[in-house]
Short mmCIF file of C-alpha atoms and ligand atoms in Angstrom, two decimals:
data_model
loop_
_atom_site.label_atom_id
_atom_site.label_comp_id
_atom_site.label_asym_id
_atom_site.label_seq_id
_atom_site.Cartn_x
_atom_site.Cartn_y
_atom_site.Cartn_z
CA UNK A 110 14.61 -13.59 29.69
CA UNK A 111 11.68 -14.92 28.46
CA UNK A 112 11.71 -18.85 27.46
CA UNK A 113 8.15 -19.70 26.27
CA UNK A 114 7.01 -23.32 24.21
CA UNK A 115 3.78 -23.12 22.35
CA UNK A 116 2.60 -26.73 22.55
CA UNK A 117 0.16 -25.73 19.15
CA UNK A 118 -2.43 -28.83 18.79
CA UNK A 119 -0.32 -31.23 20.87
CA UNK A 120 -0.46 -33.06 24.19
CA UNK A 121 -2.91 -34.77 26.02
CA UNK A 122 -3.65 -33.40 30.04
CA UNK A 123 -1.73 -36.14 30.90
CA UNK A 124 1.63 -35.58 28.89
CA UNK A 125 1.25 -31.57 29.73
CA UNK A 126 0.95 -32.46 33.50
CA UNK A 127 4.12 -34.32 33.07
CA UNK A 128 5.39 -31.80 31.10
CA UNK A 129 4.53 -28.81 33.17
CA UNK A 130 6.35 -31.27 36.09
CA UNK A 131 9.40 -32.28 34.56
CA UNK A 132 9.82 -28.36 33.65
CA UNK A 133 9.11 -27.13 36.81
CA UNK A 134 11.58 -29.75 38.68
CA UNK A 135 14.57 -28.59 36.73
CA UNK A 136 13.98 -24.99 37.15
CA UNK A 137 13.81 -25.44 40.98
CA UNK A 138 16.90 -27.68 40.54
CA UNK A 139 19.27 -25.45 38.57
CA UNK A 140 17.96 -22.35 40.06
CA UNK A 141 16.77 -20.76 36.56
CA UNK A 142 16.74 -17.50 36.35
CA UNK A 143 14.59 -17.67 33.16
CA UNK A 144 10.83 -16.87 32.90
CA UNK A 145 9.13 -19.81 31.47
CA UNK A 146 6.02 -20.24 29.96
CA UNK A 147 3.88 -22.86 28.29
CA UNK A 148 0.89 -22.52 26.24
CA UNK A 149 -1.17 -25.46 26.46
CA UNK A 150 -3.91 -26.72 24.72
CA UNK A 151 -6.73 -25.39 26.88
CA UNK A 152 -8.06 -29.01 27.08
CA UNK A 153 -4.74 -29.63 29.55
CA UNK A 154 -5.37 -26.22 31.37
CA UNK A 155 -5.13 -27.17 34.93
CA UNK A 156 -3.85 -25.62 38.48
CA UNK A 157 -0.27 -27.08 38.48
CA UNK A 158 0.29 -25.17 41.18
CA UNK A 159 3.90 -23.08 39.08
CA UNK A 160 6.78 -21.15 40.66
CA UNK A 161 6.64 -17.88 40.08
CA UNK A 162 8.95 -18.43 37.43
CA UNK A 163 6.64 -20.92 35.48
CA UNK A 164 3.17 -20.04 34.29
CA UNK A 165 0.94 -22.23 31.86
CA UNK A 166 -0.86 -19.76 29.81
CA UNK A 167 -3.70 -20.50 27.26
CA UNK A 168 -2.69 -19.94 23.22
CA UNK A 169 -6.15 -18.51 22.50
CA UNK A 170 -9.59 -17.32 24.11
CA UNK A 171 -12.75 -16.11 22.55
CA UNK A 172 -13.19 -12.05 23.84
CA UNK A 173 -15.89 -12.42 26.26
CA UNK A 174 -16.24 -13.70 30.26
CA UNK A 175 -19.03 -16.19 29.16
CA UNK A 176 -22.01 -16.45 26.79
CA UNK A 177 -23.26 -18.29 23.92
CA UNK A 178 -20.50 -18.87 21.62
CA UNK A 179 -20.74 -22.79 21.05
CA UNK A 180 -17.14 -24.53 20.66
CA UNK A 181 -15.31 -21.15 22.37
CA UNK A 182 -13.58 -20.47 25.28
CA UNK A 183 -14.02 -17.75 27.44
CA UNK A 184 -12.32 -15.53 30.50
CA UNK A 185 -14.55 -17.41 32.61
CA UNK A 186 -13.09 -21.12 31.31
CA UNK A 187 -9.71 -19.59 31.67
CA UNK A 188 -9.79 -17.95 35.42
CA UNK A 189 -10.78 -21.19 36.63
CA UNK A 190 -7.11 -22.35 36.11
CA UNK A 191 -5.96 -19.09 36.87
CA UNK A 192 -4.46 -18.37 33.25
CA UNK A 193 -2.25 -15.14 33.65
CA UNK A 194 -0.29 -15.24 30.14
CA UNK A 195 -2.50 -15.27 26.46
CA UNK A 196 -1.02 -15.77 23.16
CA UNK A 197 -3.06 -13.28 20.89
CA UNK A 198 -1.77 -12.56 16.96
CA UNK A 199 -0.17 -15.82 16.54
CA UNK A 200 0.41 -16.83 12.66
CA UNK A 201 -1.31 -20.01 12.56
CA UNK A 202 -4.42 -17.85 13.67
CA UNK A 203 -3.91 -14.65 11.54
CA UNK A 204 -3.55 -17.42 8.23
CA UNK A 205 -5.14 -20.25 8.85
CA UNK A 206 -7.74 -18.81 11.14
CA UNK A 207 -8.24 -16.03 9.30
CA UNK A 208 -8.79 -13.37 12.09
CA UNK A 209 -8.48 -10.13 11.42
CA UNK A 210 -6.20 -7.63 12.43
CA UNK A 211 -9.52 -5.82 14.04
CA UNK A 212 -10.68 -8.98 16.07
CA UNK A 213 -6.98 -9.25 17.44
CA UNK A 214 -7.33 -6.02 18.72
CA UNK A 215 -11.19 -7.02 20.25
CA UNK A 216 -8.95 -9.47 21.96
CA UNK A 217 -6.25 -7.81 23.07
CA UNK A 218 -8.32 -5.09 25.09
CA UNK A 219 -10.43 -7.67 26.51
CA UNK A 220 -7.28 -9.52 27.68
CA UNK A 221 -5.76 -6.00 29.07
CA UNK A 222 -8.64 -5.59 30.46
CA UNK A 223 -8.39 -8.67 32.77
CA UNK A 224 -4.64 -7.58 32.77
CA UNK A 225 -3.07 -10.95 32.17
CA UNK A 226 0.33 -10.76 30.26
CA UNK A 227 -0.20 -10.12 26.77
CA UNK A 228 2.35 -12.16 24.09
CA UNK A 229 1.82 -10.74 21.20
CA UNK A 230 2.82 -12.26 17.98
CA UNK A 231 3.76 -10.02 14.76
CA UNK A 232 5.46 -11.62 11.57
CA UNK A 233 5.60 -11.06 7.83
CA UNK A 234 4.90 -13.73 5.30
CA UNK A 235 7.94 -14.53 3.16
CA UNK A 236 6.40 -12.14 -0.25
CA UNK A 237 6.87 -9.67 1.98
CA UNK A 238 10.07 -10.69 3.32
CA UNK A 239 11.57 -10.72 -0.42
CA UNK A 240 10.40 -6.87 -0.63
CA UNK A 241 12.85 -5.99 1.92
CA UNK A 242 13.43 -4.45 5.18
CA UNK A 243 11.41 -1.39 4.74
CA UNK A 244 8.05 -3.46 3.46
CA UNK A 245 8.73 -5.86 6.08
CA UNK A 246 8.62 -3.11 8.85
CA UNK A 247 5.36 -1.38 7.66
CA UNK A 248 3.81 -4.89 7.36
CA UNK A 249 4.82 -5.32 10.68
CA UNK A 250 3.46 -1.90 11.95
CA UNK A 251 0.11 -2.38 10.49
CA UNK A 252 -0.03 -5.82 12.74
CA UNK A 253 -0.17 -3.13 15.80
CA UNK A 254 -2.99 -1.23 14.20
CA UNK A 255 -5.26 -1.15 17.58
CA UNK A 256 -2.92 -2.61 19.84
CA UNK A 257 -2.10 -0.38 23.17
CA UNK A 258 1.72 -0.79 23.19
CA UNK A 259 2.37 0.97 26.25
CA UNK A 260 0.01 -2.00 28.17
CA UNK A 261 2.35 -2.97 30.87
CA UNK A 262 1.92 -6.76 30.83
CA UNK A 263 2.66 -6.59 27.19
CA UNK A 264 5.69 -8.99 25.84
CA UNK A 265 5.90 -8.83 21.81
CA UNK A 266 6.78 -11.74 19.83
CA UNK A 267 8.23 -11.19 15.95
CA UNK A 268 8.22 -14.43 14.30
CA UNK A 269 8.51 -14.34 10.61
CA UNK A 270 5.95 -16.53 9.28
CA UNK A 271 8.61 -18.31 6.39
CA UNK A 272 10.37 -19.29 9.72
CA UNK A 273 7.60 -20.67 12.05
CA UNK A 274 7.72 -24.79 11.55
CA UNK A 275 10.03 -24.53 8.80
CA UNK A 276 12.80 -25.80 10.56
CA UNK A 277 14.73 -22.69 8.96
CA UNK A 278 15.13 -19.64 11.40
CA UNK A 279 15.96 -16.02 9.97
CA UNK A 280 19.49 -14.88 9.87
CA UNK A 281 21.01 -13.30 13.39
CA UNK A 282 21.47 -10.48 10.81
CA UNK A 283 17.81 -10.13 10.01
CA UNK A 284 16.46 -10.68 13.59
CA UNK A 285 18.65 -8.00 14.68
CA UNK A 286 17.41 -5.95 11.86
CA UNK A 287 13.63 -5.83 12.76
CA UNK A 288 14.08 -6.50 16.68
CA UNK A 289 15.96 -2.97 16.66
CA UNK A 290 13.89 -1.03 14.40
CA UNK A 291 11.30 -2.37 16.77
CA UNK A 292 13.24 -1.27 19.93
CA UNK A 293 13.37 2.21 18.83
CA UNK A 294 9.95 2.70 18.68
CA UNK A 295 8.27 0.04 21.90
CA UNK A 296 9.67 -0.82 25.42
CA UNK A 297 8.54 -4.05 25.69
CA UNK A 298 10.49 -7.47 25.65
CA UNK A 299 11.01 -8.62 22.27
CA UNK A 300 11.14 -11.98 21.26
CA UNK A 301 12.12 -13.83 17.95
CA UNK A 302 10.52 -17.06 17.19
CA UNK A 303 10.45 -19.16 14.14
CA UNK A 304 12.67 -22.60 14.39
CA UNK A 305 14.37 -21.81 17.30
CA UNK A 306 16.15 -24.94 18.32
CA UNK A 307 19.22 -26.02 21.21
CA UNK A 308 21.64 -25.40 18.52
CA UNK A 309 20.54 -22.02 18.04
CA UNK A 310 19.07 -20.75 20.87
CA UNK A 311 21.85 -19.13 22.32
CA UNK A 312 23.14 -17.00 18.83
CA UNK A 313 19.76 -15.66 19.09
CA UNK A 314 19.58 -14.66 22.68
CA UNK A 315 23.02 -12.80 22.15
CA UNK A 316 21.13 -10.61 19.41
CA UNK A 317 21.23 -7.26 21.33
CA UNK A 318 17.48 -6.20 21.63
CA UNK A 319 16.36 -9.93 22.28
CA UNK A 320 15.38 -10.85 25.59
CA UNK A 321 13.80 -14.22 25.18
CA UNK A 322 12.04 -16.50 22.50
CA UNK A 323 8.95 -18.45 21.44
CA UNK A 324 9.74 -22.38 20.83
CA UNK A 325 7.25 -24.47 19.14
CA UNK A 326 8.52 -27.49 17.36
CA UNK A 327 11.85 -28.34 19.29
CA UNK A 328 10.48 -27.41 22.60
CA UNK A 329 7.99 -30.81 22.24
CA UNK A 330 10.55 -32.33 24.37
CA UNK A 331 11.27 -31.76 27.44
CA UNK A 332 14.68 -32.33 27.66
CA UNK A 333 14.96 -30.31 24.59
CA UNK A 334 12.85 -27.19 25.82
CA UNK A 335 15.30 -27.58 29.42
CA UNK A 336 18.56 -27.81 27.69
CA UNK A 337 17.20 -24.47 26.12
CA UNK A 338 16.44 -23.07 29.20
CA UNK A 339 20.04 -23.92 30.95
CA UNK A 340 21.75 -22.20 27.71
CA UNK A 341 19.68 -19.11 28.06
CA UNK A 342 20.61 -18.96 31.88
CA UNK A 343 24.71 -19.07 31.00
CA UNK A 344 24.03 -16.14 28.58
CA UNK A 345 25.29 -12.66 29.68
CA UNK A 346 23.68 -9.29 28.49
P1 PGA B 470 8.41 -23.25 15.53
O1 PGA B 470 7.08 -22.47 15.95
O2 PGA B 470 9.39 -23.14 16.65
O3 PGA B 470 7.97 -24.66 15.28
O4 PGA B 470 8.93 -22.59 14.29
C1 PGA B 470 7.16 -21.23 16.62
C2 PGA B 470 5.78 -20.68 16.86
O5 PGA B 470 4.90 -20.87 16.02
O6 PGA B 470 5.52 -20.03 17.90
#
């Protein structure tokens, strides 16, 4: 499964680097099984020099190699650390951002295009949520509106935006709900994310078509974010 923290506007190089460290010395340790992955601010990118198991991706990138795009980030700034995972779609930058479902998909080929995995975040605000199920799925369809889902390096992340920081997850019913609707129609791991915690985690990972999830509050600790990855190694599916 897929165990991924999204450090959002937090940590310096030097608390990553310890991060990254203290992450990568228990998975060697108790043998994980899990793929983990940690999306740094890109002022902490770095070669830590990961297992295979481990990679530090970057949570955003501006769609070019390089050019003249002052305060951006491009493929360029990112191969120099060897960035292999990208966060594209992610709530905070669909709302507060305010990109558009066409830029995402600008994005999103570029990144195929320097085929590095692809986690791709869909989620419905909670109006639409209180619409029901079927609103919530065609919100969540037009969120793929340009997106190639049969990219192979392509992992897809639903996290409801009422959940994300909230400190209130969705129900195992309603994760199961959209994760399966969403099975039926990609092949791609599908995560939840949205106030996933150690006292959840592993009622979530049971849910049938999820293989993995997206942690950004309660993985801000490292023992936190490793307890959750020795629970997601003792479940079965
Ligand atoms: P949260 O954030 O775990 O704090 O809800 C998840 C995310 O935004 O990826």
């Amino acid at each position: 499964m897929i165990i991924a923290s999204n450090f959002k506007t937090n940590y310096t190089r030097a608390g990553t680097k310890a991060f990254v460290q203290a992450i990568q010395a228990y998975i060697a340790q108790a043998k994980s099984r899990q793929q983990v992955r940690i999306f740094a601010p890109f002022t902490a990118l770095d070669r830590f020099g990961e297992h295979d198991n481990l990679k530090v991706g970057a949570q955003n990138f501006y769609p070019v190699q390089s050019g003249s795009y002052t305060g951006e980030i491009g493929f360029q700034q990112l191969e120099e650390f060897r960035i292999e995972s990208v966060l594209i779609g992610h709530s905070e930058r669909r709302h507060l951002l305010k990109e558009s479902q066409a830029f995402i998909a600008q994005k999103y080929d570029f990144a195929k295009a320097r085929e590095v995995e692809i986690v791709y975040c869909i989620g419905e605000p909670a109006e639409i949520r209180v619409q029901g199920i079927d609103a919530v799925m065609s919100y969540l369809w037009e969120q793929f509106e340009g997106i190639d889902v049969h990219y192979d390096r392509l992992v897809i992340a639903y996290e409801p935006v009422w959940a994300i920081g909230t400190g209130l997850s969705a129900s195992l019913d309603d994760i199961d709900d959209v994760l399966s609707r969403l099975r039926a129609k990609l092949s791609k791991p599908l995560l939840y994310g949205g106030s996933v915690k150690v006292d959840n985690i592993e009622s979530i990972l049971h849910v049938k078509a999820c293989e993995g999830v997206l942690v950004g509050t309660a993985s801000w600790n490292e023992n936190a974010f490793c307890e959750m990855i020795r629970i997601a190694d003792h479940v079965n599916k």
